[in-house]
Amino acid sequence: MGKFYLDKRYYADKPVRWVSFESTPNLDETKKDIYGKCVPCISNLYEQLQAGKTEINLGPAHSCWKVVAVLANDDECTHVLAEFERAFLAERKIKGRFGSGGAEKPTRVIVFSAPSQEETERLYKEVCICSRRVNPEAHVSFHRGCAELYHELFGDPMGWKQTETIRKPEAVRDILARIRKMLFWEKE
């Protein structure tokens, strides 16, 4: 039976509250992805937007899959993780995060990262089962890329191609500001 490990900074007093979790100690896979995949991917988007491009190469965002459950609070998120541990974790490597982009938000989400579309489909079914055991009203979905950056610009992620045209050019300025904050290039 597997076990989830939580980021020890769980109780950090920050307005944006995200807690990473992983099925391997020390969150090594998460750290490797943040600096080896996520930061370069987000930087790639930033550079293309900053250069004024309207056709954007999505890079790794095109094959980056997430399964997301919307829940009432952090306790429900940890209960879903406990259910997942008992029912499905076994010897798999699973990682993700839970929380919200702000303390004022009325719900919390748990985001499972998936390495492929096939694993996304499997995770989706499992997360639906676990989430609905905890909260029958839980909404579970899946998508590509970082929703808070890519979806507003490119629309429905299920139809994305490797190179996408910006569908909402008026959002570019806001997305650039979000990226600067995400990468700590600009203070809030």
PDB file of C-alpha atoms in Angstrom:
ATOM      1  CA  MET A   1       0.000   0.000   0.000  1.00  0.00           C
ATOM      2  CA  GLY A   2       1.289   3.440  -0.924  1.00  0.00           C
ATOM      3  CA  LYS A   3       1.288   6.646   1.057  1.00  0.00           C
ATOM      4  CA  PHE A   4       1.041  10.336   0.234  1.00  0.00           C
ATOM      5  CA  TYR A   5       3.564  12.813   1.627  1.00  0.00           C
ATOM      6  CA  LEU A   6       2.569  16.449   2.084  1.00  0.00           C
ATOM      7  CA  ASP A   7       4.783  19.481   1.665  1.00  0.00           C
ATOM      8  CA  LYS A   8       5.902  20.422   5.194  1.00  0.00           C
ATOM      9  CA  ARG A   9       5.122  24.086   4.446  1.00  0.00           C
ATOM     10  CA  TYR A  10       1.414  23.206   4.713  1.00  0.00           C
ATOM     11  CA  TYR A  11       0.719  25.764   7.413  1.00  0.00           C
ATOM     12  CA  ALA A  12       2.653  28.648   5.856  1.00  0.00           C
ATOM     13  CA  ASP A  13       0.724  31.879   6.307  1.00  0.00           C
ATOM     14  CA  LYS A  14       0.353  33.002   2.701  1.00  0.00           C
ATOM     15  CA  PRO A  15      -2.664  34.352   0.823  1.00  0.00           C
ATOM     16  CA  VAL A  16      -2.195  31.727  -1.912  1.00  0.00           C
ATOM     17  CA  ARG A  17      -2.460  28.374  -0.220  1.00  0.00           C
ATOM     18  CA  TRP A  18      -1.269  25.417  -2.255  1.00  0.00           C
ATOM     19  CA  VAL A  19      -0.019  22.235  -0.639  1.00  0.00           C
ATOM     20  CA  SER A  20       1.950  19.794  -2.767  1.00  0.00           C
ATOM     21  CA  PHE A  21       1.537  16.059  -2.251  1.00  0.00           C
ATOM     22  CA  GLU A  22       3.355  13.082  -3.698  1.00  0.00           C
ATOM     23  CA  SER A  23       3.603   9.329  -3.251  1.00  0.00           C
ATOM     24  CA  THR A  24       7.381   9.476  -2.847  1.00  0.00           C
ATOM     25  CA  PRO A  25       9.167  10.953   0.201  1.00  0.00           C
ATOM     26  CA  ASN A  26      10.775  14.395  -0.044  1.00  0.00           C
ATOM     27  CA  LEU A  27       8.544  15.320  -2.999  1.00  0.00           C
ATOM     28  CA  ASP A  28      11.477  14.716  -5.335  1.00  0.00           C
ATOM     29  CA  GLU A  29       9.299  14.265  -8.456  1.00  0.00           C
ATOM     30  CA  THR A  30       7.422  17.495  -7.699  1.00  0.00           C
ATOM     31  CA  LYS A  31      10.639  19.466  -7.255  1.00  0.00           C
ATOM     32  CA  LYS A  32      12.078  17.967 -10.437  1.00  0.00           C
ATOM     33  CA  ASP A  33       8.963  18.924 -12.419  1.00  0.00           C
ATOM     34  CA  ILE A  34       8.742  22.455 -11.025  1.00  0.00           C
ATOM     35  CA  TYR A  35      12.253  23.383 -12.103  1.00  0.00           C
ATOM     36  CA  GLY A  36      12.638  21.003 -15.045  1.00  0.00           C
ATOM     37  CA  LYS A  37       9.194  21.298 -16.632  1.00  0.00           C
ATOM     38  CA  CYS A  38       6.852  23.929 -15.144  1.00  0.00           C
ATOM     39  CA  VAL A  39       9.161  26.951 -14.896  1.00  0.00           C
ATOM     40  CA  PRO A  40      10.588  26.406 -18.408  1.00  0.00           C
ATOM     41  CA  CYS A  41       7.059  25.892 -19.803  1.00  0.00           C
ATOM     42  CA  ILE A  42       5.681  29.047 -18.164  1.00  0.00           C
ATOM     43  CA  SER A  43       8.808  30.996 -19.182  1.00  0.00           C
ATOM     44  CA  ASN A  44       8.328  29.787 -22.775  1.00  0.00           C
ATOM     45  CA  LEU A  45       4.755  31.119 -22.766  1.00  0.00           C
ATOM     46  CA  TYR A  46       5.907  34.416 -21.249  1.00  0.00           C
ATOM     47  CA  GLU A  47       8.661  34.931 -23.829  1.00  0.00           C
ATOM     48  CA  GLN A  48       6.305  34.285 -26.751  1.00  0.00           C
ATOM     49  CA  LEU A  49       3.608  36.598 -25.345  1.00  0.00           C
ATOM     50  CA  GLN A  50       6.180  39.278 -24.528  1.00  0.00           C
ATOM     51  CA  ALA A  51       7.449  39.080 -28.123  1.00  0.00           C
ATOM     52  CA  GLY A  52       3.926  39.781 -29.375  1.00  0.00           C
ATOM     53  CA  LYS A  53       3.370  36.412 -31.026  1.00  0.00           C
ATOM     54  CA  THR A  54      -0.212  35.395 -31.769  1.00  0.00           C
ATOM     55  CA  GLU A  55       0.654  31.800 -32.721  1.00  0.00           C
ATOM     56  CA  ILE A  56       2.035  30.154 -29.584  1.00  0.00           C
ATOM     57  CA  ASN A  57       3.954  26.876 -29.382  1.00  0.00           C
ATOM     58  CA  LEU A  58       2.440  25.292 -26.278  1.00  0.00           C
ATOM     59  CA  GLY A  59       5.538  23.222 -25.573  1.00  0.00           C
ATOM     60  CA  PRO A  60       5.016  20.809 -22.656  1.00  0.00           C
ATOM     61  CA  ALA A  61       1.605  22.361 -21.813  1.00  0.00           C
ATOM     62  CA  HIS A  62       0.172  20.440 -24.764  1.00  0.00           C
ATOM     63  CA  SER A  63       0.887  17.089 -23.103  1.00  0.00           C
ATOM     64  CA  CYS A  64       0.516  18.185 -19.466  1.00  0.00           C
ATOM     65  CA  TRP A  65      -2.679  16.712 -18.008  1.00  0.00           C
ATOM     66  CA  LYS A  66      -4.472  17.474 -14.735  1.00  0.00           C
ATOM     67  CA  VAL A  67      -7.436  15.861 -12.984  1.00  0.00           C
ATOM     68  CA  VAL A  68      -9.229  18.372 -10.767  1.00  0.00           C
ATOM     69  CA  ALA A  69     -11.814  17.881  -8.017  1.00  0.00           C
ATOM     70  CA  VAL A  70     -13.647  20.907  -6.612  1.00  0.00           C
ATOM     71  CA  LEU A  71     -14.374  20.428  -2.912  1.00  0.00           C
ATOM     72  CA  ALA A  72     -15.654  22.468   0.013  1.00  0.00           C
ATOM     73  CA  ASN A  73     -12.441  22.864   2.039  1.00  0.00           C
ATOM     74  CA  ASP A  74      -8.911  21.632   2.773  1.00  0.00           C
ATOM     75  CA  ASP A  75     -10.216  18.883   5.067  1.00  0.00           C
ATOM     76  CA  GLU A  76     -12.190  17.379   2.214  1.00  0.00           C
ATOM     77  CA  CYS A  77      -9.040  17.493   0.062  1.00  0.00           C
ATOM     78  CA  THR A  78      -7.044  15.543   2.657  1.00  0.00           C
ATOM     79  CA  HIS A  79      -9.919  13.072   3.040  1.00  0.00           C
ATOM     80  CA  VAL A  80      -9.905  12.482  -0.733  1.00  0.00           C
ATOM     81  CA  LEU A  81      -6.154  11.790  -0.530  1.00  0.00           C
ATOM     82  CA  ALA A  82      -6.782   9.295   2.296  1.00  0.00           C
ATOM     83  CA  GLU A  83      -9.490   7.571   0.228  1.00  0.00           C
ATOM     84  CA  PHE A  84      -7.166   7.460  -2.772  1.00  0.00           C
ATOM     85  CA  GLU A  85      -4.354   5.977  -0.660  1.00  0.00           C
ATOM     86  CA  ARG A  86      -6.619   3.178   0.554  1.00  0.00           C
ATOM     87  CA  ALA A  87      -8.247   2.350  -2.749  1.00  0.00           C
ATOM     88  CA  PHE A  88      -5.861   3.113  -5.607  1.00  0.00           C
ATOM     89  CA  LEU A  89      -2.362   4.271  -4.714  1.00  0.00           C
ATOM     90  CA  ALA A  90      -0.510   0.947  -4.276  1.00  0.00           C
ATOM     91  CA  GLU A  91       2.959   1.304  -5.834  1.00  0.00           C
ATOM     92  CA  ARG A  92       2.151   4.090  -8.296  1.00  0.00           C
ATOM     93  CA  LYS A  93       3.844   7.457  -8.451  1.00  0.00           C
ATOM     94  CA  ILE A  94       1.164  10.114  -8.031  1.00  0.00           C
ATOM     95  CA  LYS A  95       1.619  13.803  -7.362  1.00  0.00           C
ATOM     96  CA  GLY A  96      -0.339  17.007  -7.274  1.00  0.00           C
ATOM     97  CA  ARG A  97      -1.467  19.824  -5.041  1.00  0.00           C
ATOM     98  CA  PHE A  98      -4.519  21.067  -3.229  1.00  0.00           C
ATOM     99  CA  GLY A  99      -5.742  24.406  -1.961  1.00  0.00           C
ATOM    100  CA  SER A 100      -6.770  27.595  -3.684  1.00  0.00           C
ATOM    101  CA  GLY A 101      -5.456  30.723  -5.311  1.00  0.00           C
ATOM    102  CA  GLY A 102      -6.756  32.785  -2.392  1.00  0.00           C
ATOM    103  CA  ALA A 103      -8.103  32.383   1.133  1.00  0.00           C
ATOM    104  CA  GLU A 104     -11.315  34.208   0.171  1.00  0.00           C
ATOM    105  CA  LYS A 105     -12.341  31.571  -2.392  1.00  0.00           C
ATOM    106  CA  PRO A 106     -15.416  29.556  -1.296  1.00  0.00           C
ATOM    107  CA  THR A 107     -14.049  26.191  -2.491  1.00  0.00           C
ATOM    108  CA  ARG A 108     -10.781  24.285  -2.658  1.00  0.00           C
ATOM    109  CA  VAL A 109      -9.460  22.108  -5.425  1.00  0.00           C
ATOM    110  CA  ILE A 110      -7.294  19.051  -5.508  1.00  0.00           C
ATOM    111  CA  VAL A 111      -5.205  18.726  -8.660  1.00  0.00           C
ATOM    112  CA  PHE A 112      -3.637  15.414  -9.655  1.00  0.00           C
ATOM    113  CA  SER A 113      -0.894  15.607 -12.309  1.00  0.00           C
ATOM    114  CA  ALA A 114      -0.993  12.943 -14.999  1.00  0.00           C
ATOM    115  CA  PRO A 115       1.917  12.008 -17.276  1.00  0.00           C
ATOM    116  CA  SER A 116      -0.309  11.006 -20.226  1.00  0.00           C
ATOM    117  CA  GLN A 117      -3.830  11.121 -21.575  1.00  0.00           C
ATOM    118  CA  GLU A 118      -4.247   7.416 -20.786  1.00  0.00           C
ATOM    119  CA  GLU A 119      -3.273   7.955 -17.140  1.00  0.00           C
ATOM    120  CA  THR A 120      -5.609  10.965 -17.061  1.00  0.00           C
ATOM    121  CA  GLU A 121      -8.563   8.757 -17.948  1.00  0.00           C
ATOM    122  CA  ARG A 122      -7.648   6.241 -15.233  1.00  0.00           C
ATOM    123  CA  LEU A 123      -7.048   8.976 -12.631  1.00  0.00           C
ATOM    124  CA  TYR A 124     -10.304  10.708 -13.561  1.00  0.00           C
ATOM    125  CA  LYS A 125     -12.334   7.575 -12.756  1.00  0.00           C
ATOM    126  CA  GLU A 126     -10.460   7.002  -9.491  1.00  0.00           C
ATOM    127  CA  VAL A 127     -10.678  10.630  -8.354  1.00  0.00           C
ATOM    128  CA  CYS A 128     -14.430  10.641  -9.120  1.00  0.00           C
ATOM    129  CA  ILE A 129     -14.921   7.627  -6.852  1.00  0.00           C
ATOM    130  CA  CYS A 130     -12.817   9.038  -4.001  1.00  0.00           C
ATOM    131  CA  SER A 131     -14.175  12.582  -4.241  1.00  0.00           C
ATOM    132  CA  ARG A 132     -17.794  11.485  -4.254  1.00  0.00           C
ATOM    133  CA  ARG A 133     -17.196   9.278  -1.208  1.00  0.00           C
ATOM    134  CA  VAL A 134     -16.101  12.419   0.630  1.00  0.00           C
ATOM    135  CA  ASN A 135     -18.524  14.894  -0.961  1.00  0.00           C
ATOM    136  CA  PRO A 136     -21.301  13.598  -3.257  1.00  0.00           C
ATOM    137  CA  GLU A 137     -21.537  17.111  -4.758  1.00  0.00           C
ATOM    138  CA  ALA A 138     -17.844  17.206  -5.761  1.00  0.00           C
ATOM    139  CA  HIS A 139     -17.223  18.269  -9.340  1.00  0.00           C
ATOM    140  CA  VAL A 140     -14.397  16.379 -11.086  1.00  0.00           C
ATOM    141  CA  SER A 141     -12.917  17.273 -14.473  1.00  0.00           C
ATOM    142  CA  PHE A 142      -9.671  17.033 -16.406  1.00  0.00           C
ATOM    143  CA  HIS A 143      -7.748  19.367 -18.677  1.00  0.00           C
ATOM    144  CA  ARG A 144      -4.368  20.228 -20.155  1.00  0.00           C
ATOM    145  CA  GLY A 145      -1.825  22.759 -18.983  1.00  0.00           C
ATOM    146  CA  CYS A 146      -2.062  25.346 -16.215  1.00  0.00           C
ATOM    147  CA  ALA A 147      -5.686  26.447 -16.372  1.00  0.00           C
ATOM    148  CA  GLU A 148      -4.993  29.860 -14.845  1.00  0.00           C
ATOM    149  CA  LEU A 149      -2.619  30.731 -17.696  1.00  0.00           C
ATOM    150  CA  TYR A 150      -3.461  28.772 -20.814  1.00  0.00           C
ATOM    151  CA  HIS A 151      -7.227  28.282 -20.882  1.00  0.00           C
ATOM    152  CA  GLU A 152      -8.146  31.955 -21.022  1.00  0.00           C
ATOM    153  CA  LEU A 153      -5.842  32.466 -23.989  1.00  0.00           C
ATOM    154  CA  PHE A 154      -6.549  29.294 -25.969  1.00  0.00           C
ATOM    155  CA  GLY A 155     -10.033  28.109 -24.995  1.00  0.00           C
ATOM    156  CA  ASP A 156     -11.100  24.499 -24.585  1.00  0.00           C
ATOM    157  CA  PRO A 157      -7.945  22.442 -23.947  1.00  0.00           C
ATOM    158  CA  MET A 158      -9.444  19.276 -25.417  1.00  0.00           C
ATOM    159  CA  GLY A 159      -9.042  20.686 -28.927  1.00  0.00           C
ATOM    160  CA  TRP A 160      -5.552  22.147 -28.579  1.00  0.00           C
ATOM    161  CA  LYS A 161      -2.873  21.530 -31.162  1.00  0.00           C
ATOM    162  CA  GLN A 162       0.866  21.907 -30.459  1.00  0.00           C
ATOM    163  CA  THR A 163       0.711  25.436 -31.871  1.00  0.00           C
ATOM    164  CA  GLU A 164      -2.346  27.478 -30.931  1.00  0.00           C
ATOM    165  CA  THR A 165      -3.679  30.880 -31.924  1.00  0.00           C
ATOM    166  CA  ILE A 166      -4.511  33.258 -29.085  1.00  0.00           C
ATOM    167  CA  ARG A 167      -8.300  33.468 -28.961  1.00  0.00           C
ATOM    168  CA  LYS A 168      -8.524  36.274 -26.415  1.00  0.00           C
ATOM    169  CA  PRO A 169      -5.775  38.828 -27.172  1.00  0.00           C
ATOM    170  CA  GLU A 170      -7.143  41.248 -24.568  1.00  0.00           C
ATOM    171  CA  ALA A 171      -6.105  38.752 -21.871  1.00  0.00           C
ATOM    172  CA  VAL A 172      -2.391  38.789 -22.800  1.00  0.00           C
ATOM    173  CA  ARG A 173      -1.496  41.735 -20.570  1.00  0.00           C
ATOM    174  CA  ASP A 174      -3.134  40.121 -17.520  1.00  0.00           C
ATOM    175  CA  ILE A 175      -1.517  36.741 -18.245  1.00  0.00           C
ATOM    176  CA  LEU A 176       1.924  38.381 -18.481  1.00  0.00           C
ATOM    177  CA  ALA A 177       1.342  40.010 -15.069  1.00  0.00           C
ATOM    178  CA  ARG A 178       0.220  36.663 -13.584  1.00  0.00           C
ATOM    179  CA  ILE A 179       3.349  34.951 -14.884  1.00  0.00           C
ATOM    180  CA  ARG A 180       5.603  37.661 -13.411  1.00  0.00           C
ATOM    181  CA  LYS A 181       3.923  37.112 -10.016  1.00  0.00           C
ATOM    182  CA  MET A 182       4.017  33.309 -10.336  1.00  0.00           C
ATOM    183  CA  LEU A 183       7.715  33.320 -11.040  1.00  0.00           C
ATOM    184  CA  PHE A 184       8.319  35.933  -8.315  1.00  0.00           C
ATOM    185  CA  TRP A 185       9.606  38.442 -10.815  1.00  0.00           C
ATOM    186  CA  GLU A 186       7.152  40.978  -9.429  1.00  0.00           C
ATOM    187  CA  LYS A 187       5.865  41.463  -5.877  1.00  0.00           C
ATOM    188  CA  GLU A 188       2.136  41.512  -5.210  1.00  0.00           C
TER     189      GLU A 188
END
